[in-house]
Short mmCIF file of C-alpha atoms in Angstrom, two decimals:
data_model
loop_
_atom_site.label_atom_id
_atom_site.label_comp_id
_atom_site.label_asym_id
_atom_site.label_seq_id
_atom_site.Cartn_x
_atom_site.Cartn_y
_atom_site.Cartn_z
CA MET A 1 -14.05 44.44 26.19
CA THR A 2 -14.51 40.63 25.74
CA ARG A 3 -17.44 40.31 23.10
CA THR A 4 -20.54 38.76 24.28
CA ALA A 5 -22.81 36.25 22.87
CA ALA A 6 -26.18 34.70 23.32
CA VAL A 7 -28.07 31.71 21.62
CA LEU A 8 -31.76 31.19 21.05
CA ILE A 9 -32.76 27.30 20.20
CA ILE A 10 -36.23 27.17 18.74
CA GLY A 11 -37.95 24.32 18.77
CA ASN A 12 -40.94 22.23 20.41
CA GLU A 13 -38.80 18.74 19.74
CA ILE A 14 -36.07 19.88 22.02
CA LEU A 15 -38.69 20.96 24.92
CA THR A 16 -40.54 17.54 24.66
CA GLY A 17 -37.32 15.58 24.77
CA LYS A 18 -38.03 14.00 20.93
CA ILE A 19 -34.71 15.38 19.71
CA GLN A 20 -31.63 16.16 22.20
CA ASP A 21 -30.21 19.52 21.32
CA GLN A 22 -26.80 19.15 19.70
CA ASN A 23 -26.06 22.98 18.52
CA LEU A 24 -25.37 24.25 22.04
CA GLY A 25 -22.15 22.32 23.05
CA TYR A 26 -20.78 22.70 19.75
CA LEU A 27 -21.30 26.66 19.37
CA ALA A 28 -20.56 27.18 23.16
CA ALA A 29 -17.05 25.16 22.41
CA GLU A 30 -16.40 27.20 19.02
CA LEU A 31 -17.19 30.59 20.71
CA PHE A 32 -14.63 30.01 23.38
CA GLN A 33 -12.03 28.93 20.69
CA LEU A 34 -12.85 32.56 19.01
CA GLY A 35 -12.60 34.62 22.23
CA VAL A 36 -16.33 35.15 22.34
CA ARG A 37 -17.89 34.82 25.79
CA LEU A 38 -21.32 32.77 25.66
CA ARG A 39 -23.25 34.51 28.17
CA ARG A 40 -26.77 32.97 28.05
CA ALA A 41 -28.56 30.13 26.04
CA VAL A 42 -32.38 30.00 25.68
CA VAL A 43 -34.69 27.22 24.54
CA CYS A 44 -38.19 28.10 23.25
CA ALA A 45 -41.29 26.53 21.49
CA ASP A 46 -42.32 27.20 17.99
CA GLU A 47 -44.33 30.19 18.37
CA ILE A 48 -44.05 33.38 16.92
CA GLU A 49 -44.63 35.60 19.84
CA THR A 50 -42.37 33.89 21.74
CA ILE A 51 -39.62 33.83 19.30
CA VAL A 52 -39.67 37.53 18.90
CA SER A 53 -39.90 38.22 22.17
CA GLU A 54 -36.83 36.03 23.08
CA LEU A 55 -34.79 37.25 20.51
CA ASN A 56 -35.40 40.99 21.04
CA ALA A 57 -34.25 40.64 24.58
CA LEU A 58 -31.17 38.70 23.73
CA ARG A 59 -30.28 40.81 20.88
CA VAL A 60 -30.26 44.24 22.80
CA ALA A 61 -28.11 42.74 25.48
CA HIS A 62 -25.44 40.88 23.49
CA ASP A 63 -22.87 41.66 20.97
CA VAL A 64 -23.83 38.70 18.80
CA VAL A 65 -26.95 36.24 18.63
CA PHE A 66 -27.33 33.03 17.18
CA THR A 67 -30.44 31.43 16.55
CA SER A 68 -30.85 27.59 15.89
CA GLY A 69 -33.84 26.01 14.28
CA GLY A 70 -36.89 27.19 12.62
CA VAL A 71 -35.93 27.53 9.12
CA GLY A 72 -36.86 24.92 7.29
CA PRO A 73 -39.98 24.98 4.63
CA THR A 74 -42.76 23.37 7.29
CA HIS A 75 -45.36 25.22 9.04
CA ASP A 76 -43.54 24.79 12.58
CA ASP A 77 -40.31 26.99 10.93
CA LEU A 78 -41.04 30.31 12.11
CA THR A 79 -37.89 32.03 12.88
CA LEU A 80 -37.45 33.89 9.54
CA ARG A 81 -41.18 34.79 9.80
CA CYS A 82 -42.00 34.16 5.79
CA THR A 83 -44.98 32.09 4.72
CA GLU A 84 -44.71 30.23 1.50
CA ALA A 85 -43.61 26.52 1.70
CA HIS A 86 -40.11 25.69 0.20
CA LEU A 87 -39.72 28.73 -1.70
CA ARG A 88 -39.92 30.83 1.50
CA MET A 89 -36.54 29.48 2.39
CA ALA A 90 -35.34 32.00 -0.19
CA ASP A 91 -37.31 35.06 1.54
CA VAL A 92 -35.17 36.60 3.89
CA PRO A 93 -36.27 39.55 6.34
CA GLU A 94 -35.42 43.10 4.78
CA GLY A 95 -32.02 44.24 5.53
CA ALA A 96 -30.40 40.84 5.82
CA ARG A 97 -26.96 39.87 4.64
CA LEU A 98 -26.17 37.01 3.15
CA LEU A 99 -22.86 35.17 3.87
CA ASN A 100 -21.46 32.73 1.59
CA ASN A 101 -18.59 30.45 0.95
CA ALA A 102 -17.73 27.98 -1.72
CA GLU A 103 -18.36 24.71 0.05
CA VAL A 104 -21.94 25.33 1.42
CA PRO A 105 -24.91 25.76 -0.81
CA TRP A 106 -26.81 27.82 1.46
CA PRO A 107 -25.88 31.09 2.44
CA THR A 108 -26.20 32.29 6.07
CA VAL A 109 -28.90 34.84 6.85
CA VAL A 110 -27.72 37.81 9.20
CA VAL A 111 -29.73 40.44 10.43
CA GLU A 112 -28.00 43.09 12.29
CA ASN A 113 -26.13 41.48 15.00
CA VAL A 114 -28.62 37.92 14.71
CA TYR A 115 -26.99 35.13 12.89
CA VAL A 116 -29.96 32.75 11.79
CA PHE A 117 -29.10 29.04 11.52
CA PRO A 118 -30.77 25.89 11.03
CA GLY A 119 -31.49 23.12 13.82
CA VAL A 120 -30.11 20.38 11.87
CA PRO A 121 -26.85 19.79 13.49
CA GLU A 122 -25.14 18.72 10.51
CA ILE A 123 -26.35 21.79 8.65
CA PHE A 124 -25.40 24.02 11.58
CA ARG A 125 -21.82 22.55 11.58
CA MET A 126 -21.32 23.06 7.65
CA LYS A 127 -22.60 26.67 8.04
CA PHE A 128 -20.73 27.70 11.02
CA PRO A 129 -17.14 28.23 9.54
CA VAL A 130 -18.55 30.73 7.21
CA VAL A 131 -19.10 33.18 9.97
CA ARG A 132 -16.22 32.35 12.03
CA GLU A 133 -14.09 34.88 10.70
CA HIS A 134 -16.89 37.56 11.09
CA LEU A 135 -17.03 36.60 15.10
CA ARG A 136 -13.39 36.39 16.10
CA GLY A 137 -13.21 38.33 19.34
CA ASN A 138 -10.35 40.64 20.32
CA VAL A 139 -9.07 38.44 23.11
CA ARG A 140 -8.22 35.00 23.23
CA PHE A 141 -9.30 32.57 26.17
CA HIS A 142 -7.11 29.87 27.54
CA SER A 143 -7.99 26.82 29.47
CA ARG A 144 -6.11 23.98 31.46
CA ALA A 145 -6.92 21.42 33.92
CA VAL A 146 -5.55 19.12 36.76
CA TYR A 147 -7.31 15.82 37.00
CA THR A 148 -7.07 14.31 40.51
CA HIS A 149 -8.35 11.77 42.76
CA CYS A 150 -9.45 14.24 45.32
CA GLU A 151 -13.15 14.39 46.28
CA GLU A 152 -14.59 17.58 45.82
CA GLY A 153 -14.98 18.70 49.43
CA GLU A 154 -11.67 17.94 50.28
CA VAL A 155 -10.27 20.82 47.82
CA ALA A 156 -13.32 23.15 48.32
CA ALA A 157 -11.48 25.76 50.81
CA LEU A 158 -8.56 25.51 48.88
CA LEU A 159 -10.39 26.40 45.58
CA SER A 160 -12.16 29.32 47.36
CA ARG A 161 -8.85 30.84 48.55
CA LEU A 162 -7.42 30.39 44.66
CA ALA A 163 -10.30 31.95 43.37
CA GLU A 164 -10.17 34.82 45.68
CA ALA A 165 -6.32 35.23 45.37
CA HIS A 166 -6.62 35.02 41.31
CA PRO A 167 -9.87 36.73 40.62
CA GLU A 168 -8.96 37.02 36.96
CA VAL A 169 -8.97 33.03 36.61
CA SER A 170 -12.28 31.39 36.24
CA ILE A 171 -11.66 28.15 38.06
CA GLY A 172 -14.40 25.24 37.88
CA SER A 173 -14.26 21.64 39.25
CA TYR A 174 -16.19 18.87 38.06
CA PRO A 175 -16.45 15.99 39.93
CA ARG A 176 -16.81 12.31 38.03
CA PHE A 177 -18.66 9.26 39.49
CA ARG A 178 -17.36 5.76 38.40
CA ASP A 179 -14.84 7.14 36.37
CA PRO A 180 -11.56 5.00 36.80
CA ASP A 181 -9.57 7.80 35.50
CA HIS A 182 -10.02 10.68 37.92
CA ARG A 183 -12.66 12.15 40.49
CA LEU A 184 -12.31 15.49 40.20
CA LYS A 185 -11.08 17.69 36.97
CA VAL A 186 -10.34 21.36 37.98
CA THR A 187 -10.18 23.69 35.09
CA PHE A 188 -8.38 27.23 35.00
CA ASP A 189 -9.95 29.57 32.31
CA GLY A 190 -9.07 33.11 31.19
CA VAL A 191 -7.51 35.22 28.82
CA ASP A 192 -4.26 35.80 31.04
CA GLU A 193 -1.95 32.79 30.28
CA GLY A 194 0.38 33.97 33.14
CA ALA A 195 -2.40 34.06 35.73
CA ILE A 196 -3.78 30.93 34.80
CA ALA A 197 -0.36 29.20 35.10
CA ARG A 198 0.16 30.85 38.45
CA ALA A 199 -3.14 29.64 39.86
CA LEU A 200 -2.91 26.11 38.43
CA GLU A 201 0.51 25.69 39.87
CA ALA A 202 -0.36 26.87 43.46
CA PHE A 203 -3.48 24.43 43.16
CA VAL A 204 -0.95 21.35 42.26
CA GLN A 205 1.61 22.61 44.92
CA ALA A 206 -0.98 22.31 47.60
CA LEU A 207 -2.07 19.16 46.96
CA PRO A 208 -0.31 15.69 47.85
CA ALA A 209 1.73 14.55 44.57
CA GLU A 210 -0.42 11.22 44.68
CA VAL A 211 -3.64 12.46 43.92
CA VAL A 212 -2.45 14.50 40.97
CA VAL A 213 -3.29 12.29 38.06
CA ARG A 214 -2.22 14.86 35.16
CA VAL A 215 -1.91 18.36 34.22
CA GLU A 216 -3.07 19.63 30.52
CA MET B 1 -55.15 23.71 32.44
CA THR B 2 -51.86 21.92 31.45
CA ARG B 3 -49.33 22.29 33.99
CA THR B 4 -46.29 24.59 32.70
CA ALA B 5 -42.64 23.99 33.66
CA ALA B 6 -39.14 26.02 32.99
CA VAL B 7 -36.03 24.69 33.59
CA LEU B 8 -32.69 26.97 34.64
CA ILE B 9 -29.25 25.14 33.87
CA ILE B 10 -26.71 26.96 35.78
CA GLY B 11 -22.95 26.56 35.01
CA ASN B 12 -19.89 28.33 33.19
CA GLU B 13 -18.74 24.99 31.76
CA ILE B 14 -21.70 24.67 29.61
CA LEU B 15 -21.44 27.90 28.25
CA THR B 16 -17.95 27.44 27.59
CA GLY B 17 -18.41 24.10 25.64
CA LYS B 18 -16.21 22.17 28.25
CA ILE B 19 -19.13 19.89 29.75
CA GLN B 20 -22.08 19.07 27.40
CA ASP B 21 -25.34 19.49 28.90
CA GLN B 22 -27.08 16.04 29.46
CA ASN B 23 -29.75 17.03 31.90
CA LEU B 24 -32.40 19.14 29.63
CA GLY B 25 -32.97 16.12 27.32
CA TYR B 26 -33.39 13.79 30.10
CA LEU B 27 -35.91 16.21 32.10
CA ALA B 28 -37.90 17.19 28.94
CA ALA B 29 -38.52 13.57 28.13
CA GLU B 30 -39.66 12.74 31.69
CA LEU B 31 -41.93 16.11 31.60
CA PHE B 32 -43.65 15.13 28.50
CA GLN B 33 -44.13 11.63 29.89
CA LEU B 34 -45.59 13.36 33.13
CA GLY B 35 -48.01 15.59 31.12
CA VAL B 36 -46.06 18.72 32.25
CA ARG B 37 -45.48 21.22 29.41
CA LEU B 38 -41.84 22.50 29.63
CA ARG B 39 -41.90 26.02 28.12
CA ARG B 40 -38.43 27.63 28.24
CA ALA B 41 -35.01 26.23 29.21
CA VAL B 42 -32.40 29.15 30.15
CA VAL B 43 -28.54 28.39 30.43
CA CYS B 44 -26.88 30.88 32.70
CA ALA B 45 -23.37 31.61 33.97
CA ASP B 46 -22.44 30.92 37.63
CA GLU B 47 -23.15 34.52 38.88
CA ILE B 48 -25.22 34.92 41.98
CA GLU B 49 -26.99 37.93 40.50
CA THR B 50 -27.59 36.30 37.32
CA ILE B 51 -29.07 32.83 38.73
CA VAL B 52 -31.32 35.38 41.08
CA SER B 53 -32.80 37.13 38.03
CA GLU B 54 -33.13 34.51 35.92
CA LEU B 55 -34.63 32.33 38.33
CA ASN B 56 -37.22 34.93 39.75
CA ALA B 57 -38.32 35.63 36.24
CA LEU B 58 -38.77 31.64 35.36
CA ARG B 59 -40.86 30.83 38.66
CA VAL B 60 -43.27 33.61 38.36
CA ALA B 61 -44.31 32.48 34.87
CA HIS B 62 -44.31 28.74 35.30
CA ASP B 63 -45.90 26.47 37.56
CA VAL B 64 -42.94 24.54 38.50
CA VAL B 65 -39.29 25.27 37.77
CA PHE B 66 -36.09 23.02 38.07
CA THR B 67 -32.75 24.11 38.52
CA SER B 68 -29.51 22.03 37.50
CA GLY B 69 -26.18 22.92 38.88
CA GLY B 70 -24.19 25.12 41.34
CA VAL B 71 -25.08 22.77 44.51
CA GLY B 72 -22.00 21.22 45.30
CA PRO B 73 -19.22 22.23 47.89
CA THR B 74 -17.08 24.58 45.71
CA HIS B 75 -16.95 28.42 45.50
CA ASP B 76 -18.59 28.13 41.69
CA ASP B 77 -21.62 26.56 43.21
CA LEU B 78 -23.99 29.25 43.91
CA THR B 79 -27.39 28.40 43.47
CA LEU B 80 -28.41 27.55 46.98
CA ARG B 81 -26.77 30.45 48.21
CA CYS B 82 -25.04 29.24 50.84
CA THR B 83 -21.34 29.86 52.14
CA GLU B 84 -19.46 27.34 54.07
CA ALA B 85 -17.60 24.25 51.95
CA HIS B 86 -18.79 20.93 52.22
CA LEU B 87 -21.18 21.32 55.28
CA ARG B 88 -23.02 24.22 53.44
CA MET B 89 -24.35 21.23 51.06
CA ALA B 90 -26.47 20.71 54.62
CA ASP B 91 -27.74 24.24 54.53
CA VAL B 92 -30.74 24.96 52.45
CA PRO B 93 -32.82 28.35 52.15
CA GLU B 94 -35.61 29.02 54.84
CA GLY B 95 -38.94 27.37 53.90
CA ALA B 96 -37.49 24.94 52.03
CA ARG B 97 -38.76 21.45 51.77
CA LEU B 98 -36.83 18.25 51.56
CA LEU B 99 -37.84 14.79 49.59
CA ASN B 100 -36.78 11.76 50.34
CA ASN B 101 -36.80 8.29 49.36
CA ALA B 102 -34.87 5.15 50.52
CA GLU B 103 -33.05 4.73 47.33
CA VAL B 104 -31.07 8.14 47.22
CA PRO B 105 -28.86 9.08 50.01
CA TRP B 106 -29.35 12.80 49.53
CA PRO B 107 -32.62 14.62 49.87
CA THR B 108 -33.98 17.21 46.97
CA VAL B 109 -34.40 20.54 48.26
CA VAL B 110 -37.72 22.46 47.08
CA VAL B 111 -38.50 26.07 47.69
CA GLU B 112 -42.00 27.05 46.77
CA ASN B 113 -42.17 26.00 43.19
CA VAL B 114 -38.76 25.57 42.85
CA TYR B 115 -36.77 22.06 42.70
CA VAL B 116 -33.07 21.99 43.11
CA PHE B 117 -31.43 19.69 41.15
CA PRO B 118 -27.16 18.97 41.02
CA GLY B 119 -25.77 19.49 37.48
CA VAL B 120 -23.80 15.84 37.71
CA PRO B 121 -26.29 13.96 34.98
CA GLU B 122 -25.81 10.98 37.53
CA ILE B 123 -27.38 12.52 40.14
CA PHE B 124 -29.84 14.22 38.27
CA ARG B 125 -31.22 11.06 37.14
CA MET B 126 -30.94 9.41 40.43
CA LYS B 127 -32.89 11.95 42.07
CA PHE B 128 -35.42 12.83 39.37
CA PRO B 129 -37.83 9.87 40.34
CA VAL B 130 -38.06 11.03 43.97
CA VAL B 131 -40.07 14.44 42.55
CA ARG B 132 -42.17 12.51 39.91
CA GLU B 133 -45.20 11.84 42.10
CA HIS B 134 -45.23 15.54 43.03
CA LEU B 135 -45.27 16.61 39.51
CA ARG B 136 -47.80 14.39 37.64
CA GLY B 137 -49.93 16.83 35.42
CA ASN B 138 -53.61 16.36 35.08
CA VAL B 139 -53.45 15.58 31.43
CA ARG B 140 -51.39 13.18 29.39
CA PHE B 141 -49.57 13.78 26.32
CA HIS B 142 -49.46 11.47 23.57
CA SER B 143 -47.08 11.27 20.73
CA ARG B 144 -46.99 9.37 17.17
CA ALA B 145 -44.78 9.36 14.33
CA VAL B 146 -44.66 8.62 10.63
CA TYR B 147 -41.35 7.90 9.00
CA THR B 148 -41.40 8.62 5.27
CA HIS B 149 -38.55 9.10 2.26
CA CYS B 150 -40.29 12.34 1.27
CA GLU B 151 -38.09 15.80 1.11
CA GLU B 152 -39.54 18.03 3.67
CA GLY B 153 -40.50 20.64 1.24
CA GLU B 154 -42.68 18.07 -1.03
CA VAL B 155 -44.76 17.90 2.02
CA ALA B 156 -44.70 21.29 3.59
CA ALA B 157 -48.12 22.36 2.07
CA LEU B 158 -49.87 19.16 2.95
CA LEU B 159 -48.50 19.61 6.47
CA SER B 160 -49.63 23.48 6.84
CA ARG B 161 -53.27 22.22 5.72
CA LEU B 162 -53.21 19.15 8.25
CA ALA B 163 -51.82 21.63 11.19
CA GLU B 164 -54.66 24.25 10.17
CA ALA B 165 -57.39 21.33 10.21
CA HIS B 166 -56.13 19.65 13.51
CA PRO B 167 -55.55 22.70 15.78
CA GLU B 168 -55.44 20.39 18.90
CA VAL B 169 -52.31 18.51 17.23
CA SER B 170 -49.01 19.73 17.44
CA ILE B 171 -47.27 18.39 13.92
CA GLY B 172 -43.27 18.49 13.76
CA SER B 173 -41.03 17.62 11.00
CA TYR B 174 -37.59 16.24 11.50
CA PRO B 175 -35.32 15.97 8.35
CA ARG B 176 -32.69 13.40 8.67
CA PHE B 177 -29.51 13.59 6.32
CA ARG B 178 -27.62 10.29 5.30
CA ASP B 179 -29.70 8.10 7.49
CA PRO B 180 -30.46 5.05 5.37
CA ASP B 181 -33.60 4.49 7.34
CA HIS B 182 -35.63 7.54 6.62
CA ARG B 183 -35.69 11.21 5.24
CA LEU B 184 -38.28 12.82 7.38
CA LYS B 185 -40.01 12.01 10.54
CA VAL B 186 -43.32 13.43 10.89
CA THR B 187 -44.54 13.65 14.93
CA PHE B 188 -48.25 14.26 15.81
CA ASP B 189 -48.62 15.37 19.58
CA GLY B 190 -51.25 16.37 21.98
CA VAL B 191 -53.48 15.39 24.92
CA ASP B 192 -56.38 14.12 22.36
CA GLU B 193 -55.76 10.49 21.30
CA GLY B 194 -58.41 10.46 18.84
CA ALA B 195 -57.44 13.75 17.11
CA ILE B 196 -54.04 12.60 16.75
CA ALA B 197 -54.92 9.50 15.09
CA ARG B 198 -57.23 11.39 12.65
CA ALA B 199 -54.31 13.99 11.72
CA LEU B 200 -51.92 11.13 11.32
CA GLU B 201 -54.30 8.81 9.06
CA ALA B 202 -55.02 11.98 6.91
CA PHE B 203 -51.41 12.48 6.48
CA VAL B 204 -50.57 8.70 5.56
CA GLN B 205 -53.43 8.61 3.17
CA ALA B 206 -52.16 11.75 1.49
CA LEU B 207 -48.70 9.99 0.59
CA PRO B 208 -47.96 7.66 -1.99
CA ALA B 209 -47.42 4.23 -0.10
CA GLU B 210 -44.02 3.42 -1.37
CA VAL B 211 -42.60 6.85 0.70
CA VAL B 212 -44.04 5.73 4.17
CA VAL B 213 -41.58 3.54 5.83
CA ARG B 214 -43.33 2.85 9.10
CA VAL B 215 -46.17 4.24 11.41
CA GLU B 216 -45.42 4.58 15.57
#
């Protein structure tokens, strides 16, 4: 079975647009590399009841859950549910494990299947490698792409047929506007490299050669 | 009562890290400007059962809900729940309203309190102004900020006291790493400009003058 994951991003600053989240995209790409399927992301406010209810819903429904934010020393940092300034960053919930490595000065707190990360993107990225070995899934995801000059509507029926003929391949199509390089990127993802290659090949064969920009 | 909002971002490409979401930050900032409180954002996969259950949960709990993604012509565009390629973009759910304006070639589909937007950031931004007048809240949010050279832990106790003394003001603190301009930005948000000014003033007064970079 593919291991599943969810992420809870905590912070009023994200919901008011003051700060743009930069952790979801990083985490999503890392988990894809690790063969862990990120199923759901939720962004919620700095409110203890909200965090508790969101986190409880996520942790029972996924193999691993990440939280981002709410672990600093100030009043709006509520995720770890501790109460004294500064020193409270050394307080962790009962039963928590601490993951360390030599390069990062702060341990990562893990409570059951919940990995607690800070919202600050630089620290999130510093800490993530520490837990990478704990997370590696039992499958590997592969992704290939065809860049084309097609308009999305022109290949919609073709992609529908391919999606039906190759159910083990996840096919995505992403139009670009005002990009001189290509108009449509079509991606083929999954765990079966052979099936991905067959679906991709069938797509390329069905297109006039002149609309194919490149295959990756 | 402040009007509440939620957003459902639909797309495997976001959860696999292939494409970085650019709509949440834009929408969050726009809603803040409009006096609408964004309470929750959810990112989910391109699966019809998942979209339906996420959307149903969001639309009963918030005054307005936005969806981003899943409305193009291909097989992975499921949000509008229609089934024919290309032409199906002209199919809309029964009871839907269409909002138009002169500058945008495509109408925005609105079903009850759900505003349906495409995931492509350029089109999301082109379409959003059309619905702005429908959304304006009955309050205005204000936000001010103090940029300082403080370390977050040094002002944590002070911020806790201020948060308690000014419960109508939402106080946020955002540390920066390796930014020569400032180490900590402290924000004061709310609907009561006078209360915001008082909380901000109390914060600035409590700091040594030399650590205050600027007040906005």
